[in-house]
Amino acid sequence: MVPFHIQPESDQRILCFHITQDCDCDTIFAFYHLSKKMRYRYYQQGCVYTINKRLTQNHSLHCGEQLFIAPIHEEEEIIPWAKPIEICYEDDCFLVVNKPVGMLVHSDGNNQNHTLHNCVKAYYQAHALDVAVRSVHRLDLETSGLVLYIKHPFFQAYMDHLIAKKEIQRCYLAWVKGRITQTSLIIDQPLGRDRHHAGRMRIHAQGKAACTKVKVKKRLKDTTLVECQLLSGRTHQIRVHLASIGHPLLSDALYGTKDSRIHRCALHAWKLEFYHPLKQAKQTICCPLPEDMAI
């Protein structure tokens, strides 16, 4: 592994790779899973250079040298929406936002200007950051909690790789109907679209593999607070899996029934864990239960 750190230069975020053994530029690009097309963009935009020269193609690197990689410029059409957002974590590479209930993460084709992406765009502009809005994952409309954004395009492919390898841990808290008697359980059931009900998913033998770890946190008379860890990331996974064992989420209109104690689907993304490529250590970010889930 090639150790590196962020090297500030004017207002730009420059990655500085300190070379500890002979290699080349493409070795570094490959380590972070950048495609050949993306590597070409970095070379074409003049974003790859050593102390002595700017590089236009792959180049041999020797122990003791430094390689600098600047962010590429990316065009986007997201309109900023200056609505305040809660920042749970931020550094030169990542931004983690607490998404409020009732807000889309990104446009669904109808609502294009009032999503979390629009809020993040306004936040970047307010802090003079020339950064494209890139989220690693998304949440459903009624789900609150943590959404991870990448501030440096160099790490997009790396984070996509971590998601694919199930190395970004996403934990949710949910109130479900009834008392779950087990302390913990694993629901391993494939999911597919329900062709009889638009917008719904269902357990389907020919569906995509889906696995959820469930741990009981608190039991009340007729409801249970559970922590759910996604071992895969399918649409409505937690909601369908819990409904399939007879414990739908409270007020889940799609897979359960309304509950007077909460007026939205009782699901909150409360914890993210991933390997931070700069710190070279596990990064954990938490967001406690919102008031409407304090049953």
CSV table of C-alpha atoms in Angstrom, one decimal:
chain,number,residue,atom,x,y,z
A,1,MET,CA,0.0,0.0,0.0
A,2,VAL,CA,1.2,3.5,-0.9
A,3,PRO,CA,0.9,5.9,2.1
A,4,PHE,CA,-0.4,9.4,1.3
A,5,HIS,CA,-2.0,12.5,2.8
A,6,ILE,CA,-3.8,15.6,1.7
A,7,GLN,CA,-1.4,18.3,0.7
A,8,PRO,CA,-3.1,21.7,0.7
A,9,GLU,CA,-2.3,24.0,-2.1
A,10,SER,CA,-4.2,27.3,-2.5
A,11,ASP,CA,-7.9,26.4,-2.3
A,12,GLN,CA,-7.6,23.0,-3.9
A,13,ARG,CA,-7.5,19.6,-2.3
A,14,ILE,CA,-4.3,17.9,-3.6
A,15,LEU,CA,-3.6,14.3,-2.8
A,16,CYS,CA,0.1,13.8,-2.1
A,17,PHE,CA,1.5,10.3,-2.5
A,18,HIS,CA,4.8,9.6,-0.8
A,19,ILE,CA,6.3,6.8,-2.7
A,20,THR,CA,7.9,4.1,-0.5
A,21,GLN,CA,8.8,1.6,-3.3
A,22,ASP,CA,9.3,1.7,-7.0
A,23,CYS,CA,6.0,1.6,-8.9
A,24,ASP,CA,4.1,3.7,-11.5
A,25,CYS,CA,1.1,6.0,-11.6
A,26,ASP,CA,-1.3,3.3,-12.8
A,27,THR,CA,-0.4,1.1,-9.8
A,28,ILE,CA,-1.9,3.8,-7.6
A,29,PHE,CA,-4.9,4.4,-9.8
A,30,ALA,CA,-5.5,0.6,-9.9
A,31,PHE,CA,-5.2,0.3,-6.1
A,32,TYR,CA,-8.1,2.7,-5.8
A,33,HIS,CA,-10.1,1.0,-8.6
A,34,LEU,CA,-10.2,3.9,-11.1
A,35,SER,CA,-11.1,2.8,-14.6
A,36,LYS,CA,-8.9,3.4,-17.6
A,37,LYS,CA,-11.4,6.0,-18.7
A,38,MET,CA,-11.2,7.9,-15.4
A,39,ARG,CA,-7.4,7.7,-15.4
A,40,TYR,CA,-7.4,9.3,-18.8
A,41,ARG,CA,-9.5,12.2,-17.5
A,42,TYR,CA,-7.0,12.9,-14.8
A,43,TYR,CA,-4.1,12.9,-17.2
A,44,GLN,CA,-6.1,14.9,-19.8
A,45,GLN,CA,-7.1,17.6,-17.3
A,46,GLY,CA,-3.5,18.0,-16.0
A,47,CYS,CA,-4.4,16.7,-12.6
A,48,VAL,CA,-1.4,14.3,-12.2
A,49,TYR,CA,2.1,15.6,-11.6
A,50,THR,CA,5.4,15.3,-9.7
A,51,ILE,CA,7.4,18.1,-8.3
A,52,ASN,CA,9.2,18.5,-11.6
A,53,LYS,CA,6.5,18.0,-14.3
A,54,ARG,CA,2.9,17.5,-15.2
A,55,LEU,CA,2.2,14.0,-16.4
A,56,THR,CA,0.1,13.1,-19.5
A,57,GLN,CA,0.3,9.4,-19.3
A,58,ASN,CA,1.5,6.6,-17.0
A,59,HIS,CA,4.9,7.3,-15.4
A,60,SER,CA,7.5,5.4,-13.4
A,61,LEU,CA,7.8,6.4,-9.8
A,62,HIS,CA,10.8,5.8,-7.5
A,63,CYS,CA,11.2,5.4,-3.8
A,64,GLY,CA,11.4,8.9,-2.2
A,65,GLU,CA,9.4,10.7,-4.9
A,66,GLN,CA,6.1,12.4,-4.4
A,67,LEU,CA,3.1,12.2,-6.8
A,68,PHE,CA,0.4,14.8,-6.7
A,69,ILE,CA,-3.2,14.3,-7.8
A,70,ALA,CA,-5.6,17.2,-8.0
A,71,PRO,CA,-9.4,16.7,-8.3
A,72,ILE,CA,-10.8,16.6,-11.8
A,73,HIS,CA,-13.4,19.2,-12.8
A,74,GLU,CA,-16.9,17.7,-13.1
A,75,GLU,CA,-19.9,19.4,-14.7
A,76,GLU,CA,-23.3,18.9,-13.0
A,77,GLU,CA,-26.7,20.5,-13.2
A,78,ILE,CA,-27.8,20.4,-9.6
A,79,ILE,CA,-29.4,23.6,-8.4
A,80,PRO,CA,-28.4,24.7,-4.9
A,81,TRP,CA,-31.2,24.9,-2.3
A,82,ALA,CA,-30.1,26.9,0.8
A,83,LYS,CA,-31.9,24.9,3.4
A,84,PRO,CA,-29.9,24.2,6.5
A,85,ILE,CA,-28.6,20.7,7.0
A,86,GLU,CA,-27.1,18.8,9.9
A,87,ILE,CA,-23.5,17.9,9.4
A,88,CYS,CA,-22.5,14.8,11.4
A,89,TYR,CA,-19.0,14.5,10.0
A,90,GLU,CA,-16.7,16.3,7.5
A,91,ASP,CA,-13.1,16.2,6.4
A,92,ASP,CA,-11.3,16.8,3.1
A,93,CYS,CA,-12.7,13.7,1.5
A,94,PHE,CA,-16.1,13.0,3.0
A,95,LEU,CA,-19.3,14.7,4.2
A,96,VAL,CA,-21.9,12.9,6.3
A,97,VAL,CA,-25.3,14.5,6.6
A,98,ASN,CA,-28.3,13.6,8.7
A,99,LYS,CA,-31.2,13.4,6.2
A,100,PRO,CA,-34.5,14.7,7.6
A,101,VAL,CA,-37.7,12.7,7.2
A,102,GLY,CA,-39.7,13.5,4.1
A,103,MET,CA,-36.8,14.6,1.9
A,104,LEU,CA,-35.5,12.8,-1.1
A,105,VAL,CA,-31.8,12.1,-1.3
A,106,HIS,CA,-31.8,12.9,-5.1
A,107,SER,CA,-34.3,13.8,-7.8
A,108,ASP,CA,-37.0,11.3,-8.7
A,109,GLY,CA,-37.7,13.1,-11.9
A,110,ASN,CA,-40.5,15.2,-10.4
A,111,ASN,CA,-38.9,16.9,-7.4
A,112,GLN,CA,-35.6,18.2,-8.9
A,113,ASN,CA,-34.8,21.3,-6.7
A,114,HIS,CA,-35.7,20.4,-3.1
A,115,THR,CA,-33.6,17.2,-2.3
A,116,LEU,CA,-30.7,16.5,-0.1
A,117,HIS,CA,-28.4,16.8,-3.1
A,118,ASN,CA,-29.6,20.4,-3.6
A,119,CYS,CA,-28.9,21.2,0.0
A,120,VAL,CA,-25.4,19.7,-0.1
A,121,LYS,CA,-24.8,21.7,-3.3
A,122,ALA,CA,-25.7,24.9,-1.5
A,123,TYR,CA,-23.5,23.9,1.4
A,124,TYR,CA,-20.5,23.3,-0.9
A,125,GLN,CA,-21.0,26.7,-2.6
A,126,ALA,CA,-21.4,28.5,0.7
A,127,HIS,CA,-18.0,27.1,1.7
A,128,ALA,CA,-16.4,27.9,-1.7
A,129,LEU,CA,-15.9,24.2,-2.6
A,130,ASP,CA,-15.9,23.3,-6.3
A,131,VAL,CA,-17.2,19.8,-5.6
A,132,ALA,CA,-19.7,17.6,-7.5
A,133,VAL,CA,-22.4,16.2,-5.3
A,134,ARG,CA,-21.8,12.4,-5.0
A,135,SER,CA,-23.5,10.2,-2.5
A,136,VAL,CA,-22.3,6.6,-1.8
A,137,HIS,CA,-25.8,5.4,-1.0
A,138,ARG,CA,-29.4,6.7,-0.5
A,139,LEU,CA,-32.3,6.4,2.0
A,140,ASP,CA,-36.0,6.1,1.4
A,141,LEU,CA,-38.2,9.3,1.6
A,142,GLU,CA,-39.5,8.5,5.1
A,143,THR,CA,-36.1,7.2,6.5
A,144,SER,CA,-34.0,9.6,8.5
A,145,GLY,CA,-30.3,9.5,9.3
A,146,LEU,CA,-26.8,9.3,7.8
A,147,VAL,CA,-26.0,9.8,4.2
A,148,LEU,CA,-22.3,9.6,3.1
A,149,TYR,CA,-21.0,12.0,0.4
A,150,ILE,CA,-17.7,11.9,-1.3
A,151,LYS,CA,-15.9,15.3,-1.6
A,152,HIS,CA,-13.0,14.1,-3.7
A,153,PRO,CA,-13.8,12.3,-7.0
A,154,PHE,CA,-10.6,10.2,-6.7
A,155,PHE,CA,-12.3,8.1,-4.0
A,156,GLN,CA,-15.6,7.5,-5.8
A,157,ALA,CA,-14.5,4.1,-7.4
A,158,TYR,CA,-12.8,3.1,-4.1
A,159,MET,CA,-16.0,3.7,-2.1
A,160,ASP,CA,-18.1,1.9,-4.7
A,161,HIS,CA,-15.7,-1.0,-4.3
A,162,LEU,CA,-16.2,-1.0,-0.6
A,163,ILE,CA,-20.0,-1.0,-1.0
A,164,ALA,CA,-19.7,-4.0,-3.5
A,165,LYS,CA,-17.5,-5.9,-1.1
A,166,LYS,CA,-19.9,-5.2,1.8
A,167,GLU,CA,-17.1,-3.3,3.6
A,168,ILE,CA,-19.2,-0.2,4.4
A,169,GLN,CA,-21.3,-1.1,7.4
A,170,ARG,CA,-24.7,0.6,7.6
A,171,CYS,CA,-26.7,0.1,10.8
A,172,TYR,CA,-30.3,1.2,11.3
A,173,LEU,CA,-32.6,1.5,14.3
A,174,ALA,CA,-36.3,0.5,13.8
A,175,TRP,CA,-39.4,0.2,15.9
A,176,VAL,CA,-41.3,-2.9,14.8
A,177,LYS,CA,-44.8,-4.2,15.6
A,178,GLY,CA,-44.9,-6.9,18.4
A,179,ARG,CA,-42.3,-8.3,20.7
A,180,ILE,CA,-39.4,-10.2,19.1
A,181,THR,CA,-38.4,-12.9,21.5
A,182,GLN,CA,-35.0,-13.7,20.1
A,183,THR,CA,-32.0,-11.6,21.2
A,184,SER,CA,-30.6,-11.6,17.6
A,185,LEU,CA,-31.4,-13.2,14.3
A,186,ILE,CA,-30.3,-13.2,10.6
A,187,ILE,CA,-32.8,-12.9,7.8
A,188,ASP,CA,-31.4,-14.3,4.6
A,189,GLN,CA,-34.1,-14.0,2.0
A,190,PRO,CA,-33.7,-12.9,-1.7
A,191,LEU,CA,-35.8,-9.9,-2.8
A,192,GLY,CA,-37.5,-9.1,-6.1
A,193,ARG,CA,-40.0,-6.6,-7.3
A,194,ASP,CA,-43.7,-7.3,-6.7
A,195,ARG,CA,-45.2,-7.4,-10.1
A,196,HIS,CA,-48.7,-7.1,-8.6
A,197,HIS,CA,-48.1,-3.9,-6.6
A,198,ALA,CA,-46.1,-1.0,-8.1
A,199,GLY,CA,-43.3,0.2,-5.8
A,200,ARG,CA,-43.3,-2.8,-3.6
A,201,MET,CA,-40.7,-5.5,-3.1
A,202,ARG,CA,-41.2,-9.0,-1.9
A,203,ILE,CA,-39.4,-12.2,-0.9
A,204,HIS,CA,-38.7,-14.0,-4.2
A,205,ALA,CA,-36.8,-17.2,-4.9
A,206,GLN,CA,-35.4,-15.8,-8.1
A,207,GLY,CA,-34.7,-12.4,-6.6
A,208,LYS,CA,-31.4,-10.8,-5.6
A,209,ALA,CA,-29.6,-12.1,-2.5
A,210,ALA,CA,-30.4,-10.0,0.6
A,211,CYS,CA,-29.2,-10.5,4.2
A,212,THR,CA,-30.0,-8.5,7.3
A,213,LYS,CA,-28.6,-8.9,10.8
A,214,VAL,CA,-31.2,-8.0,13.5
A,215,LYS,CA,-30.4,-7.3,17.1
A,216,VAL,CA,-33.0,-6.5,19.8
A,217,LYS,CA,-32.2,-3.3,21.7
A,218,LYS,CA,-35.4,-2.7,23.7
A,219,ARG,CA,-38.8,-4.4,24.2
A,220,LEU,CA,-42.0,-2.7,25.2
A,221,LYS,CA,-45.5,-4.2,25.6
A,222,ASP,CA,-46.4,-4.3,21.9
A,223,THR,CA,-43.3,-3.1,20.1
A,224,THR,CA,-39.6,-3.8,19.8
A,225,LEU,CA,-36.6,-1.5,19.0
A,226,VAL,CA,-34.1,-3.3,16.8
A,227,GLU,CA,-30.8,-2.6,15.3
A,228,CYS,CA,-30.5,-3.8,11.7
A,229,GLN,CA,-27.2,-4.2,9.9
A,230,LEU,CA,-27.4,-4.5,6.1
A,231,LEU,CA,-25.1,-7.2,4.7
A,232,SER,CA,-26.5,-6.3,1.2
A,233,GLY,CA,-28.2,-3.2,0.0
A,234,ARG,CA,-31.6,-3.9,-1.7
A,235,THR,CA,-34.5,-1.6,-2.1
A,236,HIS,CA,-36.8,-1.7,1.0
A,237,GLN,CA,-34.6,-4.6,2.4
A,238,ILE,CA,-35.1,-4.0,6.1
A,239,ARG,CA,-38.8,-3.2,5.7
A,240,VAL,CA,-39.6,-6.4,3.7
A,241,HIS,CA,-37.4,-8.7,5.8
A,242,LEU,CA,-39.0,-7.6,9.1
A,243,ALA,CA,-42.5,-7.8,7.6
A,244,SER,CA,-41.7,-11.3,6.4
A,245,ILE,CA,-41.2,-12.5,10.0
A,246,GLY,CA,-44.4,-10.9,11.2
A,247,HIS,CA,-42.8,-7.7,12.6
A,248,PRO,CA,-43.4,-4.9,10.1
A,249,LEU,CA,-42.0,-1.4,11.0
A,250,LEU,CA,-44.4,0.9,12.8
A,251,SER,CA,-46.4,3.1,10.4
A,252,ASP,CA,-45.0,1.4,7.3
A,253,ALA,CA,-47.9,2.0,5.0
A,254,LEU,CA,-46.4,-0.2,2.3
A,255,TYR,CA,-45.7,-3.3,4.3
A,256,GLY,CA,-47.5,-2.8,7.6
A,257,THR,CA,-50.1,-0.5,9.2
A,258,LYS,CA,-50.2,3.0,10.6
A,259,ASP,CA,-49.4,3.5,14.3
A,260,SER,CA,-50.5,6.5,16.4
A,261,ARG,CA,-47.1,6.8,18.1
A,262,ILE,CA,-45.2,7.8,15.0
A,263,HIS,CA,-46.4,9.4,11.7
A,264,ARG,CA,-43.8,7.9,9.3
A,265,CYS,CA,-42.0,4.6,8.8
A,266,ALA,CA,-40.0,4.1,12.0
A,267,LEU,CA,-36.6,3.7,10.5
A,268,HIS,CA,-33.4,5.7,11.2
A,269,ALA,CA,-29.9,5.2,9.7
A,270,TRP,CA,-27.9,5.7,12.9
A,271,LYS,CA,-24.3,4.4,12.2
A,272,LEU,CA,-21.8,4.1,9.4
A,273,GLU,CA,-18.5,2.4,9.5
A,274,PHE,CA,-15.9,2.2,6.8
A,275,TYR,CA,-12.1,2.1,6.2
A,276,HIS,CA,-10.9,5.7,5.8
A,277,PRO,CA,-8.4,5.8,2.9
A,278,LEU,CA,-6.5,8.8,4.4
A,279,LYS,CA,-6.5,8.0,8.0
A,280,GLN,CA,-5.9,4.3,7.1
A,281,ALA,CA,-8.2,3.3,10.0
A,282,LYS,CA,-11.8,2.5,10.6
A,283,GLN,CA,-14.1,5.5,10.7
A,284,THR,CA,-17.3,5.4,12.7
A,285,ILE,CA,-20.0,8.0,12.5
A,286,CYS,CA,-23.2,7.9,14.6
A,287,CYS,CA,-26.5,9.8,14.7
A,288,PRO,CA,-28.8,9.2,17.6
A,289,LEU,CA,-32.5,8.6,17.3
A,290,PRO,CA,-34.6,11.6,16.3
A,291,GLU,CA,-37.3,12.8,18.7
A,292,ASP,CA,-40.2,11.2,16.8
A,293,MET,CA,-38.6,7.8,17.4
A,294,ALA,CA,-38.1,8.3,21.1
A,295,ILE,CA,-41.1,6.0,21.9
